[in-house]
mmCIF file of C-alpha atoms and ligand atoms in Angstrom:
data_model
loop_
_atom_site.group_PDB
_atom_site.id
_atom_site.type_symbol
_atom_site.label_atom_id
_atom_site.label_comp_id
_atom_site.label_asym_id
_atom_site.label_seq_id
_atom_site.Cartn_x
_atom_site.Cartn_y
_atom_site.Cartn_z
ATOM 1 C CA UNK A 1 0.000 0.000 0.000
ATOM 2 C CA UNK A 2 1.368 3.419 -0.940
ATOM 3 C CA UNK A 3 1.925 5.925 1.818
ATOM 4 C CA UNK A 4 -0.443 8.860 1.957
ATOM 5 C CA UNK A 5 -1.137 11.863 4.141
ATOM 6 C CA UNK A 6 -3.874 11.585 6.779
ATOM 7 C CA UNK A 7 -6.044 14.416 8.030
ATOM 8 C CA UNK A 8 -8.923 14.122 10.476
ATOM 9 C CA UNK A 9 -11.571 16.748 9.753
ATOM 10 C CA UNK A 10 -13.474 18.177 12.697
ATOM 11 C CA UNK A 11 -16.075 20.021 10.598
ATOM 12 C CA UNK A 12 -17.682 19.560 7.183
ATOM 13 C CA UNK A 13 -16.083 22.823 6.028
ATOM 14 C CA UNK A 14 -12.625 21.602 7.071
ATOM 15 C CA UNK A 15 -13.144 18.355 5.176
ATOM 16 C CA UNK A 16 -14.242 20.114 2.003
ATOM 17 C CA UNK A 17 -11.359 22.629 2.148
ATOM 18 C CA UNK A 18 -8.854 19.805 2.571
ATOM 19 C CA UNK A 19 -10.335 17.869 -0.366
ATOM 20 C CA UNK A 20 -10.396 20.970 -2.562
ATOM 21 C CA UNK A 21 -6.679 21.488 -1.866
ATOM 22 C CA UNK A 22 -5.654 18.063 -3.235
ATOM 23 C CA UNK A 23 -7.024 16.712 -6.529
ATOM 24 C CA UNK A 24 -6.033 13.209 -5.360
ATOM 25 C CA UNK A 25 -7.638 13.327 -1.910
ATOM 26 C CA UNK A 26 -10.206 10.712 -0.843
ATOM 27 C CA UNK A 27 -12.683 10.908 1.995
ATOM 28 C CA UNK A 28 -12.261 8.106 4.529
ATOM 29 C CA UNK A 29 -15.198 6.987 6.677
ATOM 30 C CA UNK A 30 -15.171 3.457 8.157
ATOM 31 C CA UNK A 31 -12.452 2.458 5.691
ATOM 32 C CA UNK A 32 -13.965 -0.992 5.090
ATOM 33 C CA UNK A 33 -13.903 -0.506 1.321
ATOM 34 C CA UNK A 34 -11.375 2.257 0.707
ATOM 35 C CA UNK A 35 -8.585 0.682 2.741
ATOM 36 C CA UNK A 36 -9.104 -2.651 0.931
ATOM 37 C CA UNK A 37 -8.828 -0.859 -2.417
ATOM 38 C CA UNK A 38 -5.685 0.941 -1.240
ATOM 39 C CA UNK A 39 -4.120 -2.381 -0.220
ATOM 40 C CA UNK A 40 -4.944 -3.779 -3.667
ATOM 41 C CA UNK A 41 -3.466 -0.743 -5.407
ATOM 42 C CA UNK A 42 -6.834 0.103 -6.986
ATOM 43 C CA UNK A 43 -7.067 3.383 -5.052
ATOM 44 C CA UNK A 44 -3.892 5.414 -4.579
ATOM 45 C CA UNK A 45 -4.837 8.633 -2.782
ATOM 46 C CA UNK A 46 -2.172 11.235 -2.023
ATOM 47 C CA UNK A 47 -4.169 12.127 1.074
ATOM 48 C CA UNK A 48 -7.131 10.707 2.967
ATOM 49 C CA UNK A 49 -9.487 12.987 4.840
ATOM 50 C CA UNK A 50 -11.101 11.204 7.767
ATOM 51 C CA UNK A 51 -14.778 12.186 7.961
ATOM 52 C CA UNK A 52 -15.832 9.397 10.310
ATOM 53 C CA UNK A 53 -16.545 11.835 13.166
ATOM 54 C CA UNK A 54 -18.889 14.018 11.096
ATOM 55 C CA UNK A 55 -22.679 13.804 10.600
ATOM 56 C CA UNK A 56 -23.210 10.956 13.051
ATOM 57 C CA UNK A 57 -26.840 11.581 14.107
ATOM 58 C CA UNK A 58 -30.297 10.468 13.038
ATOM 59 C CA UNK A 59 -32.772 13.342 13.514
ATOM 60 C CA UNK A 60 -36.485 13.720 12.945
ATOM 61 C CA UNK A 61 -37.193 16.536 10.475
ATOM 62 C CA UNK A 62 -40.049 19.071 10.453
ATOM 63 C CA UNK A 63 -41.458 17.168 7.452
ATOM 64 C CA UNK A 64 -41.867 14.111 9.688
ATOM 65 C CA UNK A 65 -39.099 12.333 7.794
ATOM 66 C CA UNK A 66 -35.614 11.563 9.102
ATOM 67 C CA UNK A 67 -32.195 13.006 8.385
ATOM 68 C CA UNK A 68 -29.591 10.259 8.585
ATOM 69 C CA UNK A 69 -26.050 11.621 8.874
ATOM 70 C CA UNK A 70 -23.598 10.136 6.389
ATOM 71 C CA UNK A 71 -21.375 9.184 9.333
ATOM 72 C CA UNK A 72 -24.049 7.046 11.041
ATOM 73 C CA UNK A 73 -22.889 3.446 11.166
ATOM 74 C CA UNK A 74 -24.789 0.730 9.312
ATOM 75 C CA UNK A 75 -25.392 -0.978 12.694
ATOM 76 C CA UNK A 76 -26.842 2.129 14.345
ATOM 77 C CA UNK A 77 -29.171 2.864 11.436
ATOM 78 C CA UNK A 78 -30.391 -0.738 11.306
ATOM 79 C CA UNK A 79 -31.034 -0.794 15.067
ATOM 80 C CA UNK A 80 -32.881 2.528 15.323
ATOM 81 C CA UNK A 81 -36.401 1.658 16.494
ATOM 82 C CA UNK A 82 -37.993 4.488 14.482
ATOM 83 C CA UNK A 83 -36.346 3.202 11.296
ATOM 84 C CA UNK A 84 -37.217 -0.426 12.022
ATOM 85 C CA UNK A 85 -40.885 0.476 12.486
ATOM 86 C CA UNK A 86 -41.254 2.974 9.641
ATOM 87 C CA UNK A 87 -39.040 1.319 7.022
ATOM 88 C CA UNK A 88 -38.525 -2.404 7.722
ATOM 89 C CA UNK A 89 -36.973 -2.915 4.292
ATOM 90 C CA UNK A 90 -34.159 -0.494 5.146
ATOM 91 C CA UNK A 91 -33.334 -2.108 8.457
ATOM 92 C CA UNK A 92 -33.484 -5.592 6.899
ATOM 93 C CA UNK A 93 -31.290 -4.556 3.949
ATOM 94 C CA UNK A 94 -28.642 -3.202 6.304
ATOM 95 C CA UNK A 95 -28.689 -6.311 8.486
ATOM 96 C CA UNK A 96 -28.301 -8.555 5.432
ATOM 97 C CA UNK A 97 -25.011 -6.859 4.527
ATOM 98 C CA UNK A 98 -21.472 -7.872 5.451
ATOM 99 C CA UNK A 99 -20.991 -8.939 9.104
ATOM 100 C CA UNK A 100 -21.673 -7.417 12.512
ATOM 101 C CA UNK A 101 -18.114 -6.138 12.853
ATOM 102 C CA UNK A 102 -18.137 -4.570 9.387
ATOM 103 C CA UNK A 103 -21.530 -2.959 9.949
ATOM 104 C CA UNK A 104 -20.197 -1.356 13.137
ATOM 105 C CA UNK A 105 -17.423 0.323 11.108
ATOM 106 C CA UNK A 106 -19.265 0.952 7.833
ATOM 107 C CA UNK A 107 -20.953 4.337 7.417
ATOM 108 C CA UNK A 108 -24.066 5.244 5.479
ATOM 109 C CA UNK A 109 -22.079 7.554 3.164
ATOM 110 C CA UNK A 110 -19.396 4.939 2.543
ATOM 111 C CA UNK A 111 -21.996 2.272 1.860
ATOM 112 C CA UNK A 112 -23.546 4.417 -0.883
ATOM 113 C CA UNK A 113 -20.130 5.072 -2.403
ATOM 114 C CA UNK A 114 -18.529 1.624 -2.134
ATOM 115 C CA UNK A 115 -17.139 0.333 -5.419
ATOM 116 C CA UNK A 116 -18.109 -2.721 -7.437
ATOM 117 C CA UNK A 117 -16.874 -6.173 -6.432
ATOM 118 C CA UNK A 118 -16.173 -7.164 -10.069
ATOM 119 C CA UNK A 119 -13.079 -9.385 -9.788
ATOM 120 C CA UNK A 120 -11.246 -7.625 -12.606
ATOM 121 C CA UNK A 121 -11.790 -4.195 -11.068
ATOM 122 C CA UNK A 122 -10.028 -5.420 -7.926
ATOM 123 C CA UNK A 123 -7.112 -7.032 -9.802
ATOM 124 C CA UNK A 124 -4.673 -4.449 -11.119
ATOM 125 C CA UNK A 125 -2.899 -7.082 -13.255
ATOM 126 C CA UNK A 126 -6.036 -7.199 -15.477
ATOM 127 C CA UNK A 127 -7.483 -4.598 -17.819
ATOM 128 C CA UNK A 128 -10.694 -2.914 -16.657
ATOM 129 C CA UNK A 129 -12.530 0.069 -18.142
ATOM 130 C CA UNK A 130 -13.720 1.151 -14.703
ATOM 131 C CA UNK A 131 -10.126 1.492 -13.478
ATOM 132 C CA UNK A 132 -8.599 2.627 -16.780
ATOM 133 C CA UNK A 133 -11.155 3.511 -19.406
ATOM 134 C CA UNK A 134 -10.200 2.135 -22.801
ATOM 135 C CA UNK A 135 -8.259 -0.825 -21.414
ATOM 136 C CA UNK A 136 -11.158 -3.237 -21.982
ATOM 137 C CA UNK A 137 -13.720 -5.278 -20.099
ATOM 138 C CA UNK A 138 -12.536 -8.859 -19.597
ATOM 139 C CA UNK A 139 -15.677 -9.676 -17.592
ATOM 140 C CA UNK A 140 -17.848 -9.883 -20.714
ATOM 141 C CA UNK A 141 -16.026 -12.968 -21.951
ATOM 142 C CA UNK A 142 -14.701 -14.007 -18.540
ATOM 143 C CA UNK A 143 -16.211 -14.295 -15.072
ATOM 144 C CA UNK A 144 -19.506 -12.391 -15.105
ATOM 145 C CA UNK A 145 -21.929 -14.612 -13.213
ATOM 146 C CA UNK A 146 -22.382 -11.942 -10.502
ATOM 147 C CA UNK A 147 -22.521 -8.996 -12.901
ATOM 148 C CA UNK A 148 -25.267 -6.831 -14.362
ATOM 149 C CA UNK A 149 -28.119 -7.283 -16.822
ATOM 150 C CA UNK A 150 -29.866 -3.882 -16.696
ATOM 151 C CA UNK A 151 -28.373 -0.435 -17.357
ATOM 152 C CA UNK A 152 -25.018 -1.902 -18.374
ATOM 153 C CA UNK A 153 -22.983 -0.960 -21.461
ATOM 154 C CA UNK A 154 -20.460 -2.600 -23.759
ATOM 155 C CA UNK A 155 -17.796 -0.793 -21.711
ATOM 156 C CA UNK A 156 -18.853 -2.197 -18.307
ATOM 157 C CA UNK A 157 -21.318 -4.699 -16.853
ATOM 158 C CA UNK A 158 -20.453 -4.195 -13.190
ATOM 159 C CA UNK A 159 -23.113 -4.110 -10.475
ATOM 160 C CA UNK A 160 -23.387 -1.837 -7.469
ATOM 161 C CA UNK A 161 -22.866 -4.022 -4.393
ATOM 162 C CA UNK A 162 -24.858 -2.161 -1.720
ATOM 163 C CA UNK A 163 -27.898 -3.727 -0.045
ATOM 164 C CA UNK A 164 -28.802 -0.540 1.800
ATOM 165 C CA UNK A 165 -28.982 1.476 -1.428
ATOM 166 C CA UNK A 166 -31.639 -0.868 -2.853
ATOM 167 C CA UNK A 167 -33.974 -0.054 0.035
ATOM 168 C CA UNK A 168 -33.108 3.642 -0.250
ATOM 169 C CA UNK A 169 -34.041 3.525 -3.956
ATOM 170 C CA UNK A 170 -37.464 2.135 -3.073
ATOM 171 C CA UNK A 171 -37.890 4.809 -0.373
ATOM 172 C CA UNK A 172 -37.312 7.770 -2.741
ATOM 173 C CA UNK A 173 -34.677 9.352 -0.500
ATOM 174 C CA UNK A 174 -32.870 12.645 -1.072
ATOM 175 C CA UNK A 175 -29.075 12.785 -0.805
ATOM 176 C CA UNK A 176 -27.739 16.030 0.707
ATOM 177 C CA UNK A 177 -24.307 17.036 -0.527
ATOM 178 C CA UNK A 178 -21.922 19.808 0.439
ATOM 179 C CA UNK A 179 -18.869 20.726 -1.592
ATOM 180 C CA UNK A 180 -16.446 23.352 -2.896
ATOM 181 C CA UNK A 181 -19.235 24.834 -5.063
ATOM 182 C CA UNK A 182 -21.916 24.757 -2.372
ATOM 183 C CA UNK A 183 -24.757 22.524 -1.302
ATOM 184 C CA UNK A 184 -27.138 20.496 -3.442
ATOM 185 C CA UNK A 185 -29.710 17.745 -3.103
ATOM 186 C CA UNK A 186 -30.097 14.787 -5.420
ATOM 187 C CA UNK A 187 -32.539 11.925 -5.785
ATOM 188 C CA UNK A 188 -30.845 8.537 -5.878
ATOM 189 C CA UNK A 189 -31.567 8.395 -9.640
ATOM 190 C CA UNK A 190 -29.602 11.624 -10.022
ATOM 191 C CA UNK A 191 -26.877 10.527 -7.598
ATOM 192 C CA UNK A 192 -25.854 7.315 -9.382
ATOM 193 C CA UNK A 193 -24.879 7.319 -13.049
ATOM 194 C CA UNK A 194 -24.906 4.501 -15.575
ATOM 195 C CA UNK A 195 -21.575 3.520 -17.151
ATOM 196 C CA UNK A 196 -22.238 4.410 -20.810
ATOM 197 C CA UNK A 197 -18.875 4.864 -22.491
ATOM 198 C CA UNK A 198 -17.207 6.105 -19.257
ATOM 199 C CA UNK A 199 -17.571 3.604 -16.411
ATOM 200 C CA UNK A 200 -14.880 5.241 -14.258
ATOM 201 C CA UNK A 201 -17.359 7.350 -12.283
ATOM 202 C CA UNK A 202 -20.169 5.616 -10.374
ATOM 203 C CA UNK A 203 -21.911 8.806 -9.260
ATOM 204 C CA UNK A 204 -22.459 12.381 -10.361
ATOM 205 C CA UNK A 205 -20.385 13.723 -7.443
ATOM 206 C CA UNK A 206 -17.573 16.116 -8.331
ATOM 207 C CA UNK A 207 -14.207 16.030 -6.598
ATOM 208 C CA UNK A 208 -14.497 17.285 -3.017
ATOM 209 C CA UNK A 209 -18.251 16.838 -2.737
ATOM 210 C CA UNK A 210 -19.189 15.242 0.574
ATOM 211 C CA UNK A 211 -22.414 13.386 1.273
ATOM 212 C CA UNK A 212 -23.697 14.852 4.536
ATOM 213 C CA UNK A 213 -27.211 13.483 5.051
ATOM 214 C CA UNK A 214 -29.681 11.017 3.586
ATOM 215 C CA UNK A 215 -33.201 12.361 3.924
ATOM 216 C CA UNK A 216 -35.810 9.657 4.482
ATOM 217 C CA UNK A 217 -39.512 10.359 3.837
ATOM 218 C CA UNK A 218 -42.137 10.613 6.582
ATOM 219 C CA UNK A 219 -43.469 7.261 7.800
ATOM 220 C CA UNK A 220 -46.456 5.977 5.804
ATOM 221 C CA UNK A 221 -48.528 2.778 5.821
ATOM 222 C CA UNK A 222 -47.039 1.786 2.451
ATOM 223 C CA UNK A 223 -43.461 2.061 3.674
ATOM 224 C CA UNK A 224 -44.049 0.247 6.949
ATOM 225 C CA UNK A 225 -45.500 -2.704 5.032
ATOM 226 C CA UNK A 226 -42.175 -3.377 3.366
ATOM 227 C CA UNK A 227 -39.390 -5.949 3.370
ATOM 228 C CA UNK A 228 -36.000 -6.752 1.826
ATOM 229 C CA UNK A 229 -34.961 -10.149 0.559
ATOM 230 C CA UNK A 230 -31.521 -11.217 -0.595
ATOM 231 C CA UNK A 231 -30.173 -14.294 -2.399
ATOM 232 C CA UNK A 232 -26.491 -15.029 -1.794
ATOM 233 C CA UNK A 233 -24.033 -17.866 -1.943
ATOM 234 C CA UNK A 234 -23.838 -18.275 1.849
ATOM 235 C CA UNK A 235 -26.155 -17.248 4.635
ATOM 236 C CA UNK A 236 -23.958 -14.403 5.887
ATOM 237 C CA UNK A 237 -20.940 -12.294 4.972
ATOM 238 C CA UNK A 238 -21.696 -12.425 1.245
ATOM 239 C CA UNK A 239 -22.764 -9.900 -1.369
ATOM 240 C CA UNK A 240 -26.132 -10.348 -3.076
ATOM 241 C CA UNK A 241 -26.512 -12.479 -6.181
ATOM 242 C CA UNK A 242 -29.957 -10.943 -6.398
ATOM 243 C CA UNK A 243 -32.058 -8.845 -4.037
ATOM 244 C CA UNK A 244 -35.359 -7.028 -3.846
ATOM 245 C CA UNK A 245 -36.886 -4.278 -1.705
ATOM 246 C CA UNK A 246 -40.672 -4.140 -1.855
ATOM 247 C CA UNK A 247 -43.626 -2.336 -0.273
ATOM 248 C CA UNK A 248 -47.304 -2.681 -1.075
ATOM 249 C CA UNK A 249 -50.767 -1.664 0.096
ATOM 250 C CA UNK A 250 -53.893 -3.447 -1.102
ATOM 251 C CA UNK A 251 -57.570 -2.535 -0.780
ATOM 252 C CA UNK A 252 -60.299 -4.987 -1.782
ATOM 253 C CA UNK A 253 -57.853 -7.096 -3.750
ATOM 254 C CA UNK A 254 -56.551 -4.123 -5.761
ATOM 255 C CA UNK A 255 -53.035 -2.716 -5.370
ATOM 256 C CA UNK A 256 -53.359 0.796 -3.962
ATOM 257 C CA UNK A 257 -49.637 1.529 -4.065
ATOM 258 C CA UNK A 258 -46.365 -0.312 -4.545
ATOM 259 C CA UNK A 259 -42.607 0.240 -4.435
ATOM 260 C CA UNK A 260 -40.104 -2.164 -5.972
ATOM 261 C CA UNK A 261 -36.329 -2.032 -6.371
ATOM 262 C CA UNK A 262 -33.808 -4.692 -7.354
ATOM 263 C CA UNK A 263 -30.188 -5.155 -6.316
ATOM 264 C CA UNK A 264 -27.260 -6.991 -7.928
ATOM 265 C CA UNK A 265 -28.675 -6.573 -11.430
ATOM 266 C CA UNK A 266 -27.391 -3.129 -12.454
ATOM 267 C CA UNK A 267 -24.638 -0.554 -11.933
ATOM 268 C CA UNK A 268 -26.957 1.144 -9.458
ATOM 269 C CA UNK A 269 -29.884 0.051 -7.313
ATOM 270 C CA UNK A 270 -32.617 -0.566 -9.872
ATOM 271 C CA UNK A 271 -35.934 1.110 -9.112
ATOM 272 C CA UNK A 272 -38.499 -0.872 -11.103
ATOM 273 C CA UNK A 273 -40.737 2.024 -12.105
ATOM 274 C CA UNK A 274 -42.211 0.249 -15.130
ATOM 275 C CA UNK A 275 -43.268 -2.745 -13.044
ATOM 276 C CA UNK A 276 -44.634 -0.443 -10.323
ATOM 277 C CA UNK A 277 -46.780 1.412 -12.877
ATOM 278 C CA UNK A 278 -48.180 -1.840 -14.213
ATOM 279 C CA UNK A 279 -48.870 -3.308 -10.764
ATOM 280 C CA UNK A 280 -50.464 -0.183 -9.244
ATOM 281 C CA UNK A 281 -54.259 -0.270 -9.620
ATOM 282 C CA UNK A 282 -54.290 -3.894 -10.762
ATOM 283 C CA UNK A 283 -55.171 -7.131 -9.010
ATOM 284 C CA UNK A 284 -52.897 -8.157 -6.140
ATOM 285 C CA UNK A 285 -52.166 -11.559 -7.669
ATOM 286 C CA UNK A 286 -48.969 -13.425 -8.397
ATOM 287 C CA UNK A 287 -49.926 -13.577 -12.094
ATOM 288 C CA UNK A 288 -50.192 -9.774 -12.305
ATOM 289 C CA UNK A 289 -46.864 -9.328 -10.482
ATOM 290 C CA UNK A 290 -45.121 -11.800 -12.826
ATOM 291 C CA UNK A 291 -46.470 -10.047 -15.924
ATOM 292 C CA UNK A 292 -45.330 -6.607 -14.709
ATOM 293 C CA UNK A 293 -41.873 -7.727 -13.631
ATOM 294 C CA UNK A 294 -41.352 -9.536 -16.932
ATOM 295 C CA UNK A 295 -41.932 -6.225 -18.728
ATOM 296 C CA UNK A 296 -39.339 -4.543 -16.448
ATOM 297 C CA UNK A 297 -36.765 -7.226 -17.254
ATOM 298 C CA UNK A 298 -37.665 -7.098 -20.967
ATOM 299 C CA UNK A 299 -34.881 -4.506 -21.223
ATOM 300 C CA UNK A 300 -32.301 -6.889 -19.745
ATOM 301 C CA UNK A 301 -29.155 -7.750 -21.704
ATOM 302 C CA UNK A 302 -27.756 -10.958 -20.310
ATOM 303 C CA UNK A 303 -24.399 -12.678 -20.744
ATOM 304 C CA UNK A 304 -24.076 -16.493 -20.865
ATOM 305 C CA UNK A 305 -23.585 -16.966 -17.108
ATOM 306 C CA UNK A 306 -25.896 -14.345 -15.618
ATOM 307 C CA UNK A 307 -29.228 -14.901 -17.415
ATOM 308 C CA UNK A 308 -30.418 -16.752 -14.285
ATOM 309 C CA UNK A 309 -30.758 -13.356 -12.592
ATOM 310 C CA UNK A 310 -34.037 -12.700 -14.439
ATOM 311 C CA UNK A 311 -35.999 -15.648 -13.016
ATOM 312 C CA UNK A 312 -34.205 -15.310 -9.674
ATOM 313 C CA UNK A 313 -35.171 -11.634 -9.302
ATOM 314 C CA UNK A 314 -38.682 -12.184 -10.603
ATOM 315 C CA UNK A 315 -39.370 -15.116 -8.281
ATOM 316 C CA UNK A 316 -38.018 -13.288 -5.235
ATOM 317 C CA UNK A 317 -40.071 -10.175 -6.002
ATOM 318 C CA UNK A 318 -43.314 -12.040 -6.698
ATOM 319 C CA UNK A 319 -43.008 -14.084 -3.506
ATOM 320 C CA UNK A 320 -42.196 -11.017 -1.427
ATOM 321 C CA UNK A 321 -45.008 -8.893 -2.879
ATOM 322 C CA UNK A 322 -47.510 -11.725 -2.384
ATOM 323 C CA UNK A 323 -46.392 -12.183 1.244
ATOM 324 C CA UNK A 324 -46.593 -8.463 1.975
ATOM 325 C CA UNK A 325 -50.015 -8.204 0.292
ATOM 326 C CA UNK A 326 -51.339 -11.093 2.362
ATOM 327 C CA UNK A 327 -49.745 -10.040 5.646
ATOM 328 C CA UNK A 328 -50.452 -6.324 5.699
ATOM 329 C CA UNK A 329 -52.117 -5.153 8.900
ATOM 330 C CA UNK A 330 -55.738 -4.004 8.524
ATOM 331 C CA UNK A 331 -54.865 -0.403 9.394
ATOM 332 C CA UNK A 332 -52.259 -0.221 6.609
ATOM 333 C CA UNK A 333 -54.886 -0.706 3.857
ATOM 334 C CA UNK A 334 -55.505 2.521 1.980
HETATM 335 C C1 FAD B 1 -15.995 -8.806 3.514
HETATM 336 C C2 FAD B 1 -17.003 -7.726 3.180
HETATM 337 C C3 FAD B 1 -18.321 -8.087 2.953
HETATM 338 C C4 FAD B 1 -19.250 -7.106 2.652
HETATM 339 N N1 FAD B 1 -20.550 -7.467 2.398
HETATM 340 C C5 FAD B 1 -21.461 -6.521 2.073
HETATM 341 C C6 FAD B 1 -22.808 -6.843 1.778
HETATM 342 O O1 FAD B 1 -23.204 -8.019 1.824
HETATM 343 N N2 FAD B 1 -23.666 -5.841 1.461
HETATM 344 C C7 FAD B 1 -23.264 -4.534 1.413
HETATM 345 O O2 FAD B 1 -24.085 -3.656 1.116
HETATM 346 N N3 FAD B 1 -21.990 -4.185 1.665
HETATM 347 C C8 FAD B 1 -21.107 -5.146 2.004
HETATM 348 N N4 FAD B 1 -19.814 -4.792 2.264
HETATM 349 C C9 FAD B 1 -19.405 -3.429 1.994
HETATM 350 C C10 FAD B 1 -19.515 -2.522 3.166
HETATM 351 O O3 FAD B 1 -20.875 -2.323 3.462
HETATM 352 C C11 FAD B 1 -18.862 -1.226 2.709
HETATM 353 O O4 FAD B 1 -17.479 -1.472 2.633
HETATM 354 C C12 FAD B 1 -19.144 -0.096 3.655
HETATM 355 O O5 FAD B 1 -20.520 0.195 3.704
HETATM 356 C C13 FAD B 1 -18.381 1.141 3.249
HETATM 357 O O6 FAD B 1 -18.513 2.111 4.280
HETATM 358 P P1 FAD B 1 -17.224 2.788 4.916
HETATM 359 O O7 FAD B 1 -17.723 3.803 5.858
HETATM 360 O O8 FAD B 1 -16.306 1.764 5.474
HETATM 361 O O9 FAD B 1 -16.629 3.455 3.628
HETATM 362 P P2 FAD B 1 -15.104 3.774 3.257
HETATM 363 O O10 FAD B 1 -14.391 2.527 2.920
HETATM 364 O O11 FAD B 1 -14.488 4.660 4.277
HETATM 365 O O12 FAD B 1 -15.345 4.637 1.940
HETATM 366 C C14 FAD B 1 -15.909 4.066 0.784
HETATM 367 C C15 FAD B 1 -15.957 5.129 -0.307
HETATM 368 O O13 FAD B 1 -16.879 6.152 0.035
HETATM 369 C C16 FAD B 1 -16.251 7.427 0.043
HETATM 370 N N5 FAD B 1 -16.922 8.170 1.109
HETATM 371 C C17 FAD B 1 -17.097 7.754 2.385
HETATM 372 N N6 FAD B 1 -17.884 8.625 3.040
HETATM 373 C C18 FAD B 1 -18.193 9.608 2.166
HETATM 374 C C19 FAD B 1 -19.005 10.790 2.249
HETATM 375 N N7 FAD B 1 -19.655 11.140 3.366
HETATM 376 N N8 FAD B 1 -19.125 11.562 1.154
HETATM 377 C C20 FAD B 1 -18.478 11.232 -0.003
HETATM 378 N N9 FAD B 1 -17.688 10.138 -0.135
HETATM 379 C C21 FAD B 1 -17.578 9.322 0.941
HETATM 380 C C22 FAD B 1 -14.790 7.152 0.255
HETATM 381 O O14 FAD B 1 -13.983 8.177 -0.294
HETATM 382 C C23 FAD B 1 -14.619 5.831 -0.497
HETATM 383 O O15 FAD B 1 -14.448 6.098 -1.862
HETATM 384 C C24 FAD B 1 -18.859 -5.750 2.592
HETATM 385 C C25 FAD B 1 -17.534 -5.388 2.846
HETATM 386 C C26 FAD B 1 -16.618 -6.362 3.141
HETATM 387 C C27 FAD B 1 -15.193 -5.940 3.410
HETATM 388 S S1 SF4 B 2 -17.462 -5.177 -15.733
HETATM 389 FE FE1 SF4 B 2 -16.724 -3.103 -15.374
HETATM 390 S S2 SF4 B 2 -15.563 -3.315 -13.490
HETATM 391 FE FE2 SF4 B 2 -15.728 -5.381 -14.373
HETATM 392 S S3 SF4 B 2 -13.959 -5.673 -15.783
HETATM 393 FE FE3 SF4 B 2 -15.610 -4.841 -16.992
HETATM 394 S S4 SF4 B 2 -15.186 -2.647 -16.944
HETATM 395 FE FE4 SF4 B 2 -14.090 -3.511 -15.212
#
């Protein structure tokens, strides 16, 4: 690992000033991804700016929603009783990730910004367009079983590895950012970018921009009747092979409202807006869910070893939606 300078920021302004002063500075939160990438030689910062002491609170907002500081640990967010009650899918997604020790270190901001686990990205002896655009994408003809089928490009078929971000996509959160050019707010759709012909950047953040807060919506019956499900190669300590975050309300057998997002299929958490539109207002039946999700995955471009992700994702989503529709408490029907 190359040596680098270390600076612990005591305020957001200090962090941003330090990042603005060095074009090769990286923010460091829990370090559970960045330090691994530094050891592998994938990330070679000249300086790291420790932001782990900043934005560490979960607060209730005037809107009734919650502001989750980027420095809140994955464990603390998952355990917060208000979050568990209002957004079960978020708490469940967090608890399905990594291990207890990692979740204690991992921050909300770092989780959003962790890099892909594509094997070639992590191996500097191999070409990879995400590390060095133009060098090629060996995953297409090589090991791609865990890689993406939606939103990918010929340049890159990597997936985003976060579980938490899949639930956040279904929750319609707002990401608050501060940076050298001021503050801004982005939806998750605006925050993550698709690879196109430049896979090197995963997000629309500019250098020095710091995620400060994730704004969650006010609690609602729809969002409390939600869940997260994850398929993986072992029961713990493994990234998703497929995952789904879902929420639904049903009245008299008709879907009043629905949220659906998939993980491990795309370069960003995949909000299934087409399927949602088709499901909303229709019968709350497995047949209707299958038909809608098949339309969503109609846009999929599979490679020989990852086509199984379509039936896997569809089956997980249909089962979860059917369970949530059947189990919803009487007072959550709208
Ligand atoms: C063995 C293992 C298994 C794992 N399994 C899972 C899993 O199943 N599911 C899952 O979702 N995750 C999993 N993870 C990933 C883990 O959740 C992430 O490594 C963690 O969330 C990253 O958070 P961090 O605070 O440690 O980030 P860091 O490593 O400190 O930073 C990660 C990136 O985010 C940037 N960054 C950090 N904070 C900010 C900020 N506020 N603003 C802007 N940029 C910022 C850093 O510059 C860096 O580029 C696993 C990790 C390991 C090592
Ligand atoms: S899929 Fe993306 S990250 Fe993986 S080798 Fe290809 S370009 Fe690199």
